[in-house]
PDB file of C-alpha atoms in Angstrom:
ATOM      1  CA  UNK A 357      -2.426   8.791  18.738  1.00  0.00           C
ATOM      2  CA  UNK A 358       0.054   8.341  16.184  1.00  0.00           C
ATOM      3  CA  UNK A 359      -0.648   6.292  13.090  1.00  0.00           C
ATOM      4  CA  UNK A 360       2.081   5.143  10.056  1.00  0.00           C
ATOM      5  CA  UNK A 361       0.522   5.497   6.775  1.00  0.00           C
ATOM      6  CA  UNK A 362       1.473   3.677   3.835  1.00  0.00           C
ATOM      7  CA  UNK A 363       1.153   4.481   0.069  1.00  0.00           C
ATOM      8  CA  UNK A 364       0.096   2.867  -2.664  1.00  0.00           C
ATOM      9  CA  UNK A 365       2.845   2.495  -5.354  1.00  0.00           C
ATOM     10  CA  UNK A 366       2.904  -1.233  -6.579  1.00  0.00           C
ATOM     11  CA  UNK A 367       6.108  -2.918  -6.665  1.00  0.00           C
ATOM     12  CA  UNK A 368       7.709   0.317  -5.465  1.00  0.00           C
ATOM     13  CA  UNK A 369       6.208  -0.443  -2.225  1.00  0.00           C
ATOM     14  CA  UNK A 370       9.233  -2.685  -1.452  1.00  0.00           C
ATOM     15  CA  UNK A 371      10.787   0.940  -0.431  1.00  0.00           C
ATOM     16  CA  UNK A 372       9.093   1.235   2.319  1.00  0.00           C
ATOM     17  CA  UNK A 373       9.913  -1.879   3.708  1.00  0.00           C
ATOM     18  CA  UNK A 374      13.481  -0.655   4.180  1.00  0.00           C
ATOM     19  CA  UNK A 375      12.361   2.540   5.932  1.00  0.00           C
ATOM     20  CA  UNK A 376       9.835   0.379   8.188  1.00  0.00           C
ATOM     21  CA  UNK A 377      13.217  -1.559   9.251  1.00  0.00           C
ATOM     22  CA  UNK A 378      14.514   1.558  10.404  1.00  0.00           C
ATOM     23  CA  UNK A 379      11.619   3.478  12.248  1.00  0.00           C
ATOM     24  CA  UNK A 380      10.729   0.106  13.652  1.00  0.00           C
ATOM     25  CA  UNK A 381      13.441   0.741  16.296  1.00  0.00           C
ATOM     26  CA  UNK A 382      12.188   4.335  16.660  1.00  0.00           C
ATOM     27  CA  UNK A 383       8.066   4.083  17.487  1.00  0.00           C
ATOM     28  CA  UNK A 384       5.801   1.865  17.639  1.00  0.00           C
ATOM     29  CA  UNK A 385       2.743   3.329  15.805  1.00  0.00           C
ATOM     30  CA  UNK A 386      -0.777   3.205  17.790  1.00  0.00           C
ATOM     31  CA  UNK A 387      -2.248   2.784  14.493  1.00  0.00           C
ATOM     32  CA  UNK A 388      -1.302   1.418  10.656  1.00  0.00           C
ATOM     33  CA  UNK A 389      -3.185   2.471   7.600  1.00  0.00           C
ATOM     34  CA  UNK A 390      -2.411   2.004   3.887  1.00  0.00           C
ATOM     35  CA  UNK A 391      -3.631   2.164   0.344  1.00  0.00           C
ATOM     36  CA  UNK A 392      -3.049  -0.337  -2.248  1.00  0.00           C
ATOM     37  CA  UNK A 393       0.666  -2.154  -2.303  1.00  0.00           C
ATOM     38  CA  UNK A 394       0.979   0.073   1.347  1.00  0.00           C
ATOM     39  CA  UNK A 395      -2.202  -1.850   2.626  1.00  0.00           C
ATOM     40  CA  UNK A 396      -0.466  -5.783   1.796  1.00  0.00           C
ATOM     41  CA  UNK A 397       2.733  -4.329   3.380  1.00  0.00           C
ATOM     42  CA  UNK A 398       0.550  -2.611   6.489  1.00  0.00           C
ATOM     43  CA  UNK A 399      -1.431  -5.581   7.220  1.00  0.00           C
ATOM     44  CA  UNK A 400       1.766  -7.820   7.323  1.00  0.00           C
ATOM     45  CA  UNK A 401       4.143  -5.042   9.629  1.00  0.00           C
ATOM     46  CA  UNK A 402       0.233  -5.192  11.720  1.00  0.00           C
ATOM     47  CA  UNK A 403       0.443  -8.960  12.044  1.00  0.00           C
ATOM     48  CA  UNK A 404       3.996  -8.931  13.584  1.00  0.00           C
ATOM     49  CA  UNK A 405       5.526  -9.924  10.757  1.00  0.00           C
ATOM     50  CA  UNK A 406       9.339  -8.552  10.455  1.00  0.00           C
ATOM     51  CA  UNK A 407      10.845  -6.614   7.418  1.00  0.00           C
ATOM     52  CA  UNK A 408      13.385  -9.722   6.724  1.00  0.00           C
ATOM     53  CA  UNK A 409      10.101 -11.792   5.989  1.00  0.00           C
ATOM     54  CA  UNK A 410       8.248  -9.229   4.655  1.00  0.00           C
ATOM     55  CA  UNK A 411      11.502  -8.232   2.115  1.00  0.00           C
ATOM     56  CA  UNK A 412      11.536 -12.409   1.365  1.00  0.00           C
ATOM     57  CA  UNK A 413       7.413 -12.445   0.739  1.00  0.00           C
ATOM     58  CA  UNK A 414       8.223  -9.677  -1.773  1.00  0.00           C
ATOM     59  CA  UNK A 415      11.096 -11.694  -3.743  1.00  0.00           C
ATOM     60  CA  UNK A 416       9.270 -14.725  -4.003  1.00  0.00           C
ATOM     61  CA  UNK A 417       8.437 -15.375  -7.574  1.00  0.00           C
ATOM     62  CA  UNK A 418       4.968 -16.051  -6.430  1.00  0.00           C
ATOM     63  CA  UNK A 419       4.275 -12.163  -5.730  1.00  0.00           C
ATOM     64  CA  UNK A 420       5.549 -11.669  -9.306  1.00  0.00           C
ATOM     65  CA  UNK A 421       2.819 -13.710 -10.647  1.00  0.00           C
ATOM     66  CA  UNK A 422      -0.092 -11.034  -8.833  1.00  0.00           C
ATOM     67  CA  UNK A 423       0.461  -9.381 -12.367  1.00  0.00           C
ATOM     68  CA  UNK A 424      -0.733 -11.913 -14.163  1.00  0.00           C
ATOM     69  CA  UNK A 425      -1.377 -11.027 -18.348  1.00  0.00           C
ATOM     70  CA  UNK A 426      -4.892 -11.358 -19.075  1.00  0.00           C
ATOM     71  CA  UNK A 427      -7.521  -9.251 -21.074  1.00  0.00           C
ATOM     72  CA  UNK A 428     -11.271  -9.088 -19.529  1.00  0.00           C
ATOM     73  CA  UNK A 429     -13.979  -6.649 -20.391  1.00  0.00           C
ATOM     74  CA  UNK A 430     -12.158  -4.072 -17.676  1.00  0.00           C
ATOM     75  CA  UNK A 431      -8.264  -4.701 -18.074  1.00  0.00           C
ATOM     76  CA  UNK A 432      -5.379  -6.208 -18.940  1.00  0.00           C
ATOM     77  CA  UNK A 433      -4.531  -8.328 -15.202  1.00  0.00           C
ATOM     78  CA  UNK A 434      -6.515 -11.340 -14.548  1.00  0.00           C
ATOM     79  CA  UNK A 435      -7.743 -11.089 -10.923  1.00  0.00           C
ATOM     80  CA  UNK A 436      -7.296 -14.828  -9.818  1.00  0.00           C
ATOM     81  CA  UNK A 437      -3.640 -14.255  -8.882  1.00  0.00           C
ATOM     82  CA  UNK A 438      -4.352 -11.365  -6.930  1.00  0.00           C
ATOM     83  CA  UNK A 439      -7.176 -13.033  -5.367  1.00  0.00           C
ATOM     84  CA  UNK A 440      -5.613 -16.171  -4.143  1.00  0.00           C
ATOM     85  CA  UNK A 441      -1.916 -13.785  -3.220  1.00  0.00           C
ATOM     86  CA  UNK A 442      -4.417 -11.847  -0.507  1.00  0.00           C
ATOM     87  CA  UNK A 443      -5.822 -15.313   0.767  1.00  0.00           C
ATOM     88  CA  UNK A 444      -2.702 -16.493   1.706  1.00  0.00           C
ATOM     89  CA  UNK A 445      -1.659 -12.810   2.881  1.00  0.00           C
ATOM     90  CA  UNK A 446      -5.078 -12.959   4.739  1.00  0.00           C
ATOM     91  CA  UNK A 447      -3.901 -16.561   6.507  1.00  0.00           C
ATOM     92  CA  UNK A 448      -0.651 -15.724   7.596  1.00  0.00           C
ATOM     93  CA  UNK A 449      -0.972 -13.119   9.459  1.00  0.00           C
ATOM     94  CA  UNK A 450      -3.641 -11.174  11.820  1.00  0.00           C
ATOM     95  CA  UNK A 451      -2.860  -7.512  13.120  1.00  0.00           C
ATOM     96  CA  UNK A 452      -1.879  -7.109  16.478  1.00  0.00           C
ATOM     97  CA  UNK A 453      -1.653  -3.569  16.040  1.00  0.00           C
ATOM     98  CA  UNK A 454      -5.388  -1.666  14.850  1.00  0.00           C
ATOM     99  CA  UNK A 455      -5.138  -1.408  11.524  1.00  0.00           C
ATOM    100  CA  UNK A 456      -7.234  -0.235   8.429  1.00  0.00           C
ATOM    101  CA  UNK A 457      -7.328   0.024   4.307  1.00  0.00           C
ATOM    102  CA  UNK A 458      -8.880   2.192   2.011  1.00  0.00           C
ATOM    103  CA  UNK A 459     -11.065   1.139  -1.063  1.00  0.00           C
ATOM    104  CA  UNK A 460     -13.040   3.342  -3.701  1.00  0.00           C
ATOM    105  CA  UNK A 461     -16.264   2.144  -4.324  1.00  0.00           C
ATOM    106  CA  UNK A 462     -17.809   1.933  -8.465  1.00  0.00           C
ATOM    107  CA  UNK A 463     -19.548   3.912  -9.751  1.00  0.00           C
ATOM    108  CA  UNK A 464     -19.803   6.181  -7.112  1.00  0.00           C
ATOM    109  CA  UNK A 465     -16.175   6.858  -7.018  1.00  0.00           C
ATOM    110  CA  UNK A 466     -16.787   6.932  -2.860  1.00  0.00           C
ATOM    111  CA  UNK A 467     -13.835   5.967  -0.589  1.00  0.00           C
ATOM    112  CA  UNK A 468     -13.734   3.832   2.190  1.00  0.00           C
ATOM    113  CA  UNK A 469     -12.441   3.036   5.039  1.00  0.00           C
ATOM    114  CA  UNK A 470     -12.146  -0.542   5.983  1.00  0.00           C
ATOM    115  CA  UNK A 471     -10.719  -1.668   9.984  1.00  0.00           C
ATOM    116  CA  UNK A 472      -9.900  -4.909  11.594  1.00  0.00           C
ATOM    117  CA  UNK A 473     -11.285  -7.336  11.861  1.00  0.00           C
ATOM    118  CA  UNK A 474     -14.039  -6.974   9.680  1.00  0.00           C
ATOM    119  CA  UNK A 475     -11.293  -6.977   6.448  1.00  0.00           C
ATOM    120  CA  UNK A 476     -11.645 -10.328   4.279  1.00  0.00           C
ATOM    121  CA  UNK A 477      -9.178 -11.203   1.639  1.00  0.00           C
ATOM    122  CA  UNK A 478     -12.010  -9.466  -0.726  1.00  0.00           C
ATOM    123  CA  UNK A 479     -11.061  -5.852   0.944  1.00  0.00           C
ATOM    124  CA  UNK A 480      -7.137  -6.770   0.530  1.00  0.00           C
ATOM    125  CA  UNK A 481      -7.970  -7.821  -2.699  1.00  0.00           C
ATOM    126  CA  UNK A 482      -9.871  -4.684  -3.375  1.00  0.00           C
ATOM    127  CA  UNK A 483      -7.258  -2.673  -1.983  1.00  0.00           C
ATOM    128  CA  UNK A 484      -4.658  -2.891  -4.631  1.00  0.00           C
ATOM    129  CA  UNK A 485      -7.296  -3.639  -8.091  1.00  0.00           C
ATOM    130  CA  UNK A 486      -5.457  -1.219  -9.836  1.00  0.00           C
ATOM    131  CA  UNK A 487      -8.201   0.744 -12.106  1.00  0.00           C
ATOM    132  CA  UNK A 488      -8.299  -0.392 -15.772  1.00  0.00           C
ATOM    133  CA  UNK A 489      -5.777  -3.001 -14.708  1.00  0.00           C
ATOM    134  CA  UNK A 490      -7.386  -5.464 -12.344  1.00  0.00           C
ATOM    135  CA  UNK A 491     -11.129  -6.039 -12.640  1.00  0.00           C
ATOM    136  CA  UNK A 492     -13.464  -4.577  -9.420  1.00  0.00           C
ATOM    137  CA  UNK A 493     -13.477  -7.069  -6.668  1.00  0.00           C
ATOM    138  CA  UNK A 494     -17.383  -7.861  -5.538  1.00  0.00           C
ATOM    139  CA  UNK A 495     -18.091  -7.603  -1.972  1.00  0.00           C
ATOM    140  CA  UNK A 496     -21.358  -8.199  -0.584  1.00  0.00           C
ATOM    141  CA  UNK A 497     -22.981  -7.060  -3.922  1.00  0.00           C
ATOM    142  CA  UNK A 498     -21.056  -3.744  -4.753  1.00  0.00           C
ATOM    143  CA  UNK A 499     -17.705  -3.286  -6.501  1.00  0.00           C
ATOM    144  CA  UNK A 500     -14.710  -2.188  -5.271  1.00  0.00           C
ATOM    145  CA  UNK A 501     -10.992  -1.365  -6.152  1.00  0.00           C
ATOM    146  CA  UNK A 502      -7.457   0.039  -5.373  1.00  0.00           C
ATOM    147  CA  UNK A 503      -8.059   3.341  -2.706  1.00  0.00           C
ATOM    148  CA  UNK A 504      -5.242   4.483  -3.768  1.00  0.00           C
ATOM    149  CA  UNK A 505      -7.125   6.032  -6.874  1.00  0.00           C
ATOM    150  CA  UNK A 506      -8.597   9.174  -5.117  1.00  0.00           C
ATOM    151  CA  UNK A 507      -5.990   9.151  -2.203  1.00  0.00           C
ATOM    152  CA  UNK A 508      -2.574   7.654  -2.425  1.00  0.00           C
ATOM    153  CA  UNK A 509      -1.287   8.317   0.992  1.00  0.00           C
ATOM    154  CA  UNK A 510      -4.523   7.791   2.836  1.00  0.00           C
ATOM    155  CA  UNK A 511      -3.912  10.847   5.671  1.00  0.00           C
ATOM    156  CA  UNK A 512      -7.487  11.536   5.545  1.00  0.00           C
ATOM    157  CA  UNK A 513      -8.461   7.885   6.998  1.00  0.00           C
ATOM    158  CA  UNK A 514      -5.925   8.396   9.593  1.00  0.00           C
ATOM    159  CA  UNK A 515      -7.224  11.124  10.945  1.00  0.00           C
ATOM    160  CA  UNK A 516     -11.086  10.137  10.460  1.00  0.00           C
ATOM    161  CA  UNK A 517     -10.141   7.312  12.806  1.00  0.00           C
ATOM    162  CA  UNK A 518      -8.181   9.537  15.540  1.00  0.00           C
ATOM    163  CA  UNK A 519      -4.571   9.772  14.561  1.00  0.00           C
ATOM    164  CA  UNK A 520      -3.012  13.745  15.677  1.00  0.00           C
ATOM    165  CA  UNK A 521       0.046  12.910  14.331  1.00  0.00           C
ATOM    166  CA  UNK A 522       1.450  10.856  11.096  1.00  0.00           C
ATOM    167  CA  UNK A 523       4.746   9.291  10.006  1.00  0.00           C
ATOM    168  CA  UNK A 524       3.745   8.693   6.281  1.00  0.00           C
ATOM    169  CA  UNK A 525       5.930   6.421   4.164  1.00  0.00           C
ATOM    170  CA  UNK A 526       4.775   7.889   0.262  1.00  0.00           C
ATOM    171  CA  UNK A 527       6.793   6.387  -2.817  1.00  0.00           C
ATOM    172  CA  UNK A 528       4.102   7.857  -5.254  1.00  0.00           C
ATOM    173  CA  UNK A 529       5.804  11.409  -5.169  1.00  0.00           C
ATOM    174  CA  UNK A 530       6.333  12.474  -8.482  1.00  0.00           C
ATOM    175  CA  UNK A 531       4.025  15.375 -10.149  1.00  0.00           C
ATOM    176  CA  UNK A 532       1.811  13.032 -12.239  1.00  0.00           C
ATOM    177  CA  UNK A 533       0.815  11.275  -9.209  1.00  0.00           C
ATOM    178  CA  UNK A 534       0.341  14.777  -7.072  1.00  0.00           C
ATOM    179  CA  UNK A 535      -1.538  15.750 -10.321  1.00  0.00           C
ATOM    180  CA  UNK A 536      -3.887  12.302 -10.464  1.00  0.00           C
ATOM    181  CA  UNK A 537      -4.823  13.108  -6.461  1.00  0.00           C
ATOM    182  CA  UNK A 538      -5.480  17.069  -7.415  1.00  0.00           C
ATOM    183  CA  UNK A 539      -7.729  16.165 -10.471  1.00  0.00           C
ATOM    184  CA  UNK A 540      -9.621  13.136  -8.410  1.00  0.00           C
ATOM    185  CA  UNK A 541     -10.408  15.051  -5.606  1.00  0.00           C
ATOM    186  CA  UNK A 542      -8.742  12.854  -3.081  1.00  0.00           C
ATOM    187  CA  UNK A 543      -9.925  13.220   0.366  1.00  0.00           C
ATOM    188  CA  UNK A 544      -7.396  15.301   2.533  1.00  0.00           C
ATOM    189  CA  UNK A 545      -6.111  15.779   5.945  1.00  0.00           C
ATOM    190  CA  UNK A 546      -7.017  18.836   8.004  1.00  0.00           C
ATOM    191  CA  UNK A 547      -4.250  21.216   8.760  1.00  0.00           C
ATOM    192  CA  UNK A 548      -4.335  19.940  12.605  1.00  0.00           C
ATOM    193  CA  UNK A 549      -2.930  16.471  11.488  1.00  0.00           C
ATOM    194  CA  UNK A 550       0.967  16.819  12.748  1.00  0.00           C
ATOM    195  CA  UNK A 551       1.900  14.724   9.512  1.00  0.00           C
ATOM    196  CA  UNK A 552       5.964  13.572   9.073  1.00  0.00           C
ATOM    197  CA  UNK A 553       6.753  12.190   5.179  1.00  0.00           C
ATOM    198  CA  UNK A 554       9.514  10.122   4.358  1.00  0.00           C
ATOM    199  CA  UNK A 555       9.689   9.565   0.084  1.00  0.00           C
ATOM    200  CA  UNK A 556      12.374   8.361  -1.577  1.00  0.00           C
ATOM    201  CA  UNK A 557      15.652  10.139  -2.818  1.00  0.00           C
ATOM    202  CA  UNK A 558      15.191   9.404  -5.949  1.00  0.00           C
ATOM    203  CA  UNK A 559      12.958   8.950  -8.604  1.00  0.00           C
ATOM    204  CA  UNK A 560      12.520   4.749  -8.293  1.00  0.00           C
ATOM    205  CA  UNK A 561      11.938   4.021 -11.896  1.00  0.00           C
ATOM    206  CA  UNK A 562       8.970   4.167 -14.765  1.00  0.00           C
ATOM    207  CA  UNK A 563       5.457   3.448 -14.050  1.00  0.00           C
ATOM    208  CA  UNK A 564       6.404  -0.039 -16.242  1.00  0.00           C
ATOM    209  CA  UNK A 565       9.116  -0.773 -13.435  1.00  0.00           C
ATOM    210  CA  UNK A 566       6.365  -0.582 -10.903  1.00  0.00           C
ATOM    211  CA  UNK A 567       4.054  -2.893 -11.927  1.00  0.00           C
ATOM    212  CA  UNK A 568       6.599  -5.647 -12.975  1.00  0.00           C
ATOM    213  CA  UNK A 569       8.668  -7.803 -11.016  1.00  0.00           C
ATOM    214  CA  UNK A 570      12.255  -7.417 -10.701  1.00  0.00           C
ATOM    215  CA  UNK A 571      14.063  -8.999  -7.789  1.00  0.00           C
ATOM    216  CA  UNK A 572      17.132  -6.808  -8.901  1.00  0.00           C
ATOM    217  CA  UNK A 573      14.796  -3.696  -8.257  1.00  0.00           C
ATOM    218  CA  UNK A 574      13.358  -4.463  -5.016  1.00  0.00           C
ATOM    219  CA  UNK A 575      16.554  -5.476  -3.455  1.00  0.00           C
ATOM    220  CA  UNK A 576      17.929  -1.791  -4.641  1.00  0.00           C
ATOM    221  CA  UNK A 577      14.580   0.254  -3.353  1.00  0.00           C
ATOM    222  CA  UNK A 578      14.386  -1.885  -0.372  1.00  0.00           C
ATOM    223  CA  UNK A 579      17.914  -0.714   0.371  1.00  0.00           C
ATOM    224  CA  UNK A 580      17.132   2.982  -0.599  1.00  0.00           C
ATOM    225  CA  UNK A 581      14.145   2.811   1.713  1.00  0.00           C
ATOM    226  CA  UNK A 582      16.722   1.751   4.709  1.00  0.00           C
ATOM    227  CA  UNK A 583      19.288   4.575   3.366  1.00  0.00           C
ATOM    228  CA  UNK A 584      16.488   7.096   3.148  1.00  0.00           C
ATOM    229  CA  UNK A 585      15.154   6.561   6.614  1.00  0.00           C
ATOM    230  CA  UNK A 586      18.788   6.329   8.041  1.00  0.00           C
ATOM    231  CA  UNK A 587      19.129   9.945   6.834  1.00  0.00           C
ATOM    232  CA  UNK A 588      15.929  11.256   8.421  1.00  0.00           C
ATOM    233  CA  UNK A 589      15.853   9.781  11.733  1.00  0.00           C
ATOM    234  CA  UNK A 590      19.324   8.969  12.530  1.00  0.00           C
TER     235      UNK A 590
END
């Protein structure tokens, strides 16, 4: 079975829906997975929906607002916005392909795996609660947030739910990140996981760039992400 896997990495998930447009035409994965900004853009390539509506979802002012200013007791991002943005994410689409997200549970620090159809707008919610930015999302008395915090490319859930072989779209490939997953013990794949990773070219801007809106920016990574996976697989 082969799965695509998705990482998290904010607004510099718009890369990868330039390389989906491309390996779209190459496979047709048995199985989607993703973490955080990956998950929104898995469930929506899950539900059918293409990367010229996924690309306009992601220039809408309205996904600029998710990052809404706001200081609570565990942030700085009010979670209403990113609340009602996975409601109407939620609504609009349904996957057609099995699909499944990764959360990290508080206090235990425990990830999770979450499939369809049992994910609510809470798990996508949950899903991309950055920690320390967004507060936890509650789900059925326990607090969640973004899974991306002890694995960023989720391999491991892949795997755990019968993938042998990966094509992994990871924009969170810089050192600190590889560092954050070494020093939070991230969950890993086994060696017998045939695993194919397509990152960007280049380094797609400061950690400020990707968790603030720019139209100009996601039009430029979304076109790297197409360049990138033209280079790989063409």
């Amino acid at each position: 079975m082969t799965a695509l896997v998705l990482s998290a990495g904010g607004f510099w998930g718009a890369w990868q829906i330039g390389a989906w447009k491309v390996l779209r035409e190459r496979f047709r994965p048995d199985l989607i997975v993703g973490s955080s900004a990956g998950a929104w853009n898995g469930w929506a390539i899950a539900g059918g929906c293409t990367p010229e509506e996924l690309a306009q979802r992601w220039l809408d002012p309205a996904t600029g607002r998710i990052m809404s200013f706001g200081l609570h007791p565990t942030g700085f991002l009010r979670g209403e916005p990113l609340l009602a943005a996975a409601r109407d994410l939620h609504a609009r689409y349904q996957p057609r392909t099995p699909f499944a997200l990764t959360t990290v549970e508080l206090p235990t620090l425990r990830s999770h795996i979450v499939r369809a159809p049992a994910i609510t707008p809470l798990h996508l919610a949950a899903a991309c609660a950055i920690p320390c930015a967004f507060p936890p999302v509650r789900i059925e008395g326990r607090y969640y947030v973004d899974g991306g915090l002890r694995a960023a490319l989720p391999l491991w859930a892949a795997q755990e739910l019968g993938a042998t072989r990966v094509i992994a779209l990871n924009v969170l490939n810089t050192p600190a990140f590889r560092l954050l997953h070494h020093v939070m013990r991230g969950k890993r794949a086994t060696a017998a996981l045939e695993v194919t990773v397509l990152e960007p070219s280049r380094r797609l801007g400061t950690l400020h760039d990707a968790i603030r809106w720019n139209p100009a920016l996601i039009r430029e990574w979304i076109a790297l992400g197409e360049q990138d996976a033209a280079r790989k697989f063409l």
